[in-house]
mmCIF file of N, CA and C in Angstrom:
data_model
loop_
_atom_site.group_PDB
_atom_site.id
_atom_site.type_symbol
_atom_site.label_atom_id
_atom_site.label_comp_id
_atom_site.label_asym_id
_atom_site.label_seq_id
_atom_site.Cartn_x
_atom_site.Cartn_y
_atom_site.Cartn_z
ATOM 1 N N MET A 1 47.725 -64.596 -44.172
ATOM 2 C CA MET A 1 47.086 -64.152 -45.392
ATOM 3 C C MET A 1 45.567 -64.297 -45.293
ATOM 4 N N ASP A 2 45.095 -65.321 -44.621
ATOM 5 C CA ASP A 2 43.656 -65.507 -44.475
ATOM 6 C C ASP A 2 43.019 -64.345 -43.737
ATOM 7 N N THR A 3 43.741 -63.792 -42.777
ATOM 8 C CA THR A 3 43.202 -62.677 -42.005
ATOM 9 C C THR A 3 42.979 -61.461 -42.887
ATOM 10 N N SER A 4 43.903 -61.162 -43.772
ATOM 11 C CA SER A 4 43.748 -59.996 -44.639
ATOM 12 C C SER A 4 42.614 -60.202 -45.637
ATOM 13 N N VAL A 5 42.456 -61.399 -46.146
ATOM 14 C CA VAL A 5 41.353 -61.689 -47.065
ATOM 15 C C VAL A 5 40.024 -61.568 -46.330
ATOM 16 N N ASN A 6 39.962 -62.099 -45.121
ATOM 17 C CA ASN A 6 38.733 -61.990 -44.330
ATOM 18 C C ASN A 6 38.404 -60.538 -44.027
ATOM 19 N N ASN A 7 39.416 -59.724 -43.742
ATOM 20 C CA ASN A 7 39.195 -58.301 -43.479
ATOM 21 C C ASN A 7 38.660 -57.591 -44.721
ATOM 22 N N VAL A 8 39.199 -57.916 -45.873
ATOM 23 C CA VAL A 8 38.737 -57.304 -47.117
ATOM 24 C C VAL A 8 37.284 -57.697 -47.388
ATOM 25 N N VAL A 9 36.950 -58.945 -47.205
ATOM 26 C CA VAL A 9 35.576 -59.413 -47.412
ATOM 27 C C VAL A 9 34.635 -58.729 -46.422
ATOM 28 N N ALA A 10 35.046 -58.628 -45.181
ATOM 29 C CA ALA A 10 34.217 -57.987 -44.162
ATOM 30 C C ALA A 10 33.991 -56.515 -44.499
ATOM 31 N N GLN A 11 35.023 -55.819 -44.915
ATOM 32 C CA GLN A 11 34.889 -54.407 -45.301
ATOM 33 C C GLN A 11 33.979 -54.258 -46.521
ATOM 34 N N SER A 12 34.084 -55.178 -47.451
ATOM 35 C CA SER A 12 33.233 -55.148 -48.636
ATOM 36 C C SER A 12 31.766 -55.307 -48.252
ATOM 37 N N GLN A 13 31.498 -56.197 -47.328
ATOM 38 C CA GLN A 13 30.129 -56.398 -46.867
ATOM 39 C C GLN A 13 29.599 -55.170 -46.138
ATOM 40 N N VAL A 14 30.440 -54.548 -45.341
ATOM 41 C CA VAL A 14 30.035 -53.334 -44.619
ATOM 42 C C VAL A 14 29.712 -52.227 -45.612
ATOM 43 N N LEU A 15 30.546 -52.051 -46.626
ATOM 44 C CA LEU A 15 30.300 -51.018 -47.634
ATOM 45 C C LEU A 15 29.031 -51.303 -48.434
ATOM 46 N N ALA A 16 28.790 -52.554 -48.749
ATOM 47 C CA ALA A 16 27.571 -52.914 -49.477
ATOM 48 C C ALA A 16 26.338 -52.605 -48.640
ATOM 49 N N HIS A 17 26.393 -52.923 -47.351
ATOM 50 C CA HIS A 17 25.277 -52.629 -46.448
ATOM 51 C C HIS A 17 25.061 -51.115 -46.340
ATOM 52 N N TYR A 18 26.142 -50.370 -46.219
ATOM 53 C CA TYR A 18 26.056 -48.918 -46.127
ATOM 54 C C TYR A 18 25.430 -48.337 -47.390
ATOM 55 N N GLN A 19 25.840 -48.842 -48.535
ATOM 56 C CA GLN A 19 25.307 -48.338 -49.799
ATOM 57 C C GLN A 19 23.813 -48.632 -49.914
ATOM 58 N N THR A 20 23.389 -49.815 -49.499
ATOM 59 C CA THR A 20 21.968 -50.170 -49.529
ATOM 60 C C THR A 20 21.161 -49.256 -48.609
ATOM 61 N N ALA A 21 21.673 -49.013 -47.425
ATOM 62 C CA ALA A 21 20.984 -48.123 -46.483
ATOM 63 C C ALA A 21 20.906 -46.703 -47.040
ATOM 64 N N GLN A 22 21.974 -46.256 -47.667
ATOM 65 C CA GLN A 22 21.986 -44.905 -48.231
ATOM 66 C C GLN A 22 20.989 -44.788 -49.385
ATOM 67 N N GLN A 23 20.871 -45.807 -50.202
ATOM 68 C CA GLN A 23 19.909 -45.790 -51.301
ATOM 69 C C GLN A 23 18.477 -45.748 -50.767
ATOM 70 N N ALA A 24 18.211 -46.487 -49.702
ATOM 71 C CA ALA A 24 16.875 -46.475 -49.106
ATOM 72 C C ALA A 24 16.550 -45.097 -48.540
ATOM 73 N N GLN A 25 17.509 -44.473 -47.881
ATOM 74 C CA GLN A 25 17.287 -43.133 -47.342
ATOM 75 C C GLN A 25 17.049 -42.120 -48.459
ATOM 76 N N MET A 26 17.769 -42.249 -49.547
ATOM 77 C CA MET A 26 17.600 -41.329 -50.675
ATOM 78 C C MET A 26 16.221 -41.513 -51.308
ATOM 79 N N GLN A 27 15.739 -42.735 -51.387
ATOM 80 C CA GLN A 27 14.408 -42.989 -51.942
ATOM 81 C C GLN A 27 13.326 -42.357 -51.073
ATOM 82 N N VAL A 28 13.448 -42.500 -49.759
ATOM 83 C CA VAL A 28 12.485 -41.884 -48.840
ATOM 84 C C VAL A 28 12.534 -40.361 -48.972
ATOM 85 N N PHE A 29 13.723 -39.800 -49.099
ATOM 86 C CA PHE A 29 13.885 -38.353 -49.254
ATOM 87 C C PHE A 29 13.222 -37.870 -50.538
ATOM 88 N N LYS A 30 13.420 -38.608 -51.632
ATOM 89 C CA LYS A 30 12.806 -38.219 -52.912
ATOM 90 C C LYS A 30 11.284 -38.277 -52.829
ATOM 91 N N GLU A 31 10.754 -39.305 -52.169
ATOM 92 C CA GLU A 31 9.303 -39.415 -52.017
ATOM 93 C C GLU A 31 8.750 -38.261 -51.184
ATOM 94 N N ALA A 32 9.472 -37.866 -50.150
ATOM 95 C CA ALA A 32 9.038 -36.733 -49.321
ATOM 96 C C ALA A 32 9.036 -35.446 -50.134
ATOM 97 N N LEU A 33 10.058 -35.255 -50.959
ATOM 98 C CA LEU A 33 10.101 -34.065 -51.809
ATOM 99 C C LEU A 33 8.964 -34.062 -52.825
ATOM 100 N N ASP A 34 8.652 -35.213 -53.397
ATOM 101 C CA ASP A 34 7.542 -35.305 -54.345
ATOM 102 C C ASP A 34 6.215 -34.967 -53.686
ATOM 103 N N MET A 35 6.010 -35.454 -52.449
ATOM 104 C CA MET A 35 4.778 -35.135 -51.728
ATOM 105 C C MET A 35 4.688 -33.640 -51.438
ATOM 106 N N GLN A 36 5.803 -33.036 -51.051
ATOM 107 C CA GLN A 36 5.806 -31.602 -50.783
ATOM 108 C C GLN A 36 5.513 -30.820 -52.057
ATOM 109 N N GLN A 37 6.056 -31.265 -53.175
ATOM 110 C CA GLN A 37 5.803 -30.587 -54.445
ATOM 111 C C GLN A 37 4.311 -30.641 -54.784
ATOM 112 N N GLN A 38 3.682 -31.778 -54.589
ATOM 113 C CA GLN A 38 2.257 -31.909 -54.868
ATOM 114 C C GLN A 38 1.437 -31.006 -53.955
ATOM 115 N N GLN A 39 1.805 -30.937 -52.688
ATOM 116 C CA GLN A 39 1.072 -30.100 -51.741
ATOM 117 C C GLN A 39 1.225 -28.625 -52.080
ATOM 118 N N VAL A 40 2.437 -28.207 -52.428
ATOM 119 C CA VAL A 40 2.659 -26.805 -52.774
ATOM 120 C C VAL A 40 1.923 -26.459 -54.060
ATOM 121 N N THR A 41 1.943 -27.353 -55.026
ATOM 122 C CA THR A 41 1.232 -27.110 -56.277
ATOM 123 C C THR A 41 -0.263 -26.955 -56.024
ATOM 124 N N ALA A 42 -0.834 -27.818 -55.204
ATOM 125 C CA ALA A 42 -2.255 -27.725 -54.875
ATOM 126 C C ALA A 42 -2.558 -26.425 -54.139
ATOM 127 N N LEU A 43 -1.676 -26.021 -53.241
ATOM 128 C CA LEU A 43 -1.877 -24.778 -52.496
ATOM 129 C C LEU A 43 -1.834 -23.570 -53.418
ATOM 130 N N VAL A 44 -0.876 -23.543 -54.327
ATOM 131 C CA VAL A 44 -0.757 -22.414 -55.256
ATOM 132 C C VAL A 44 -1.967 -22.364 -56.182
ATOM 133 N N GLU A 45 -2.403 -23.520 -56.651
ATOM 134 C CA GLU A 45 -3.572 -23.544 -57.529
ATOM 135 C C GLU A 45 -4.830 -23.098 -56.797
ATOM 136 N N SER A 46 -4.976 -23.476 -55.536
ATOM 137 C CA SER A 46 -6.166 -23.067 -54.790
ATOM 138 C C SER A 46 -6.125 -21.583 -54.451
ATOM 139 N N ALA A 47 -4.944 -21.021 -54.308
ATOM 140 C CA ALA A 47 -4.832 -19.594 -53.991
ATOM 141 C C ALA A 47 -5.095 -18.717 -55.204
ATOM 142 N N SER A 48 -4.944 -19.254 -56.392
ATOM 143 C CA SER A 48 -5.114 -18.441 -57.597
ATOM 144 C C SER A 48 -6.563 -18.365 -58.062
ATOM 145 N N VAL A 49 -7.466 -19.114 -57.449
ATOM 146 C CA VAL A 49 -8.879 -19.085 -57.819
ATOM 147 C C VAL A 49 -9.521 -17.845 -57.223
ATOM 148 N N GLU A 50 -10.215 -17.080 -58.071
ATOM 149 C CA GLU A 50 -10.886 -15.885 -57.569
ATOM 150 C C GLU A 50 -12.152 -16.272 -56.819
ATOM 151 N N PRO A 51 -12.376 -15.680 -55.658
ATOM 152 C CA PRO A 51 -13.598 -15.968 -54.913
ATOM 153 C C PRO A 51 -14.824 -15.437 -55.659
ATOM 154 N N GLN A 52 -15.910 -16.133 -55.551
ATOM 155 C CA GLN A 52 -17.148 -15.765 -56.231
ATOM 156 C C GLN A 52 -18.090 -15.050 -55.265
ATOM 157 N N LEU A 53 -18.995 -14.249 -55.825
ATOM 158 C CA LEU A 53 -20.029 -13.620 -55.014
ATOM 159 C C LEU A 53 -21.021 -14.672 -54.562
ATOM 160 N N ALA A 54 -21.659 -14.393 -53.427
ATOM 161 C CA ALA A 54 -22.709 -15.292 -52.953
ATOM 162 C C ALA A 54 -23.857 -15.293 -53.957
ATOM 163 N N ARG A 55 -24.525 -16.402 -54.114
ATOM 164 C CA ARG A 55 -25.611 -16.518 -55.104
ATOM 165 C C ARG A 55 -26.982 -16.211 -54.506
ATOM 166 N N ASP A 56 -27.116 -16.333 -53.203
ATOM 167 C CA ASP A 56 -28.408 -16.037 -52.591
ATOM 168 C C ASP A 56 -28.198 -15.381 -51.236
ATOM 169 N N GLY A 57 -29.253 -14.840 -50.676
ATOM 170 C CA GLY A 57 -29.167 -14.170 -49.388
ATOM 171 C C GLY A 57 -28.991 -12.675 -49.561
ATOM 172 N N SER A 58 -28.954 -11.964 -48.444
ATOM 173 C CA SER A 58 -28.868 -10.508 -48.514
ATOM 174 C C SER A 58 -27.434 -10.005 -48.368
ATOM 175 N N LEU A 59 -26.489 -10.858 -48.023
ATOM 176 C CA LEU A 59 -25.107 -10.432 -47.854
ATOM 177 C C LEU A 59 -24.202 -11.082 -48.897
ATOM 178 N N GLY A 60 -23.274 -10.300 -49.398
ATOM 179 C CA GLY A 60 -22.256 -10.817 -50.306
ATOM 180 C C GLY A 60 -22.697 -11.041 -51.726
ATOM 181 N N THR A 61 -23.851 -10.512 -52.118
ATOM 182 C CA THR A 61 -24.304 -10.714 -53.484
ATOM 183 C C THR A 61 -23.955 -9.546 -54.406
ATOM 184 N N GLN A 62 -23.511 -8.418 -53.851
ATOM 185 C CA GLN A 62 -23.194 -7.255 -54.666
ATOM 186 C C GLN A 62 -21.690 -6.935 -54.675
ATOM 187 N N ILE A 63 -21.066 -7.008 -53.520
ATOM 188 C CA ILE A 63 -19.648 -6.635 -53.396
ATOM 189 C C ILE A 63 -18.892 -7.790 -52.746
ATOM 190 N N ASN A 64 -17.734 -8.064 -53.284
ATOM 191 C CA ASN A 64 -16.893 -9.135 -52.749
ATOM 192 C C ASN A 64 -15.653 -8.498 -52.134
ATOM 193 N N THR A 65 -15.588 -8.427 -50.810
ATOM 194 C CA THR A 65 -14.432 -7.807 -50.140
ATOM 195 C C THR A 65 -13.782 -8.794 -49.179
ATOM 196 N N TYR A 66 -12.485 -8.656 -49.020
ATOM 197 C CA TYR A 66 -11.719 -9.484 -48.091
ATOM 198 C C TYR A 66 -10.795 -8.581 -47.281
ATOM 199 N N ALA A 67 -10.603 -8.916 -46.014
ATOM 200 C CA ALA A 67 -9.731 -8.133 -45.152
ATOM 201 C C ALA A 67 -8.296 -8.504 -45.397
#
């Protein structure tokens, strides 16, 4: 009977360790997704800004063209 109790305790410890490791991996995954969301948001916001004409010099002060 002691062997079966020891096996149950050992399995319980293994499952607890597995669950802790899985929670840590999920936290890292969520943080990575949050960082990607911030980067994409910054990229989209920077792409939506209209370019301005040059303020001085002989080029780019009248027409604003992009290839």
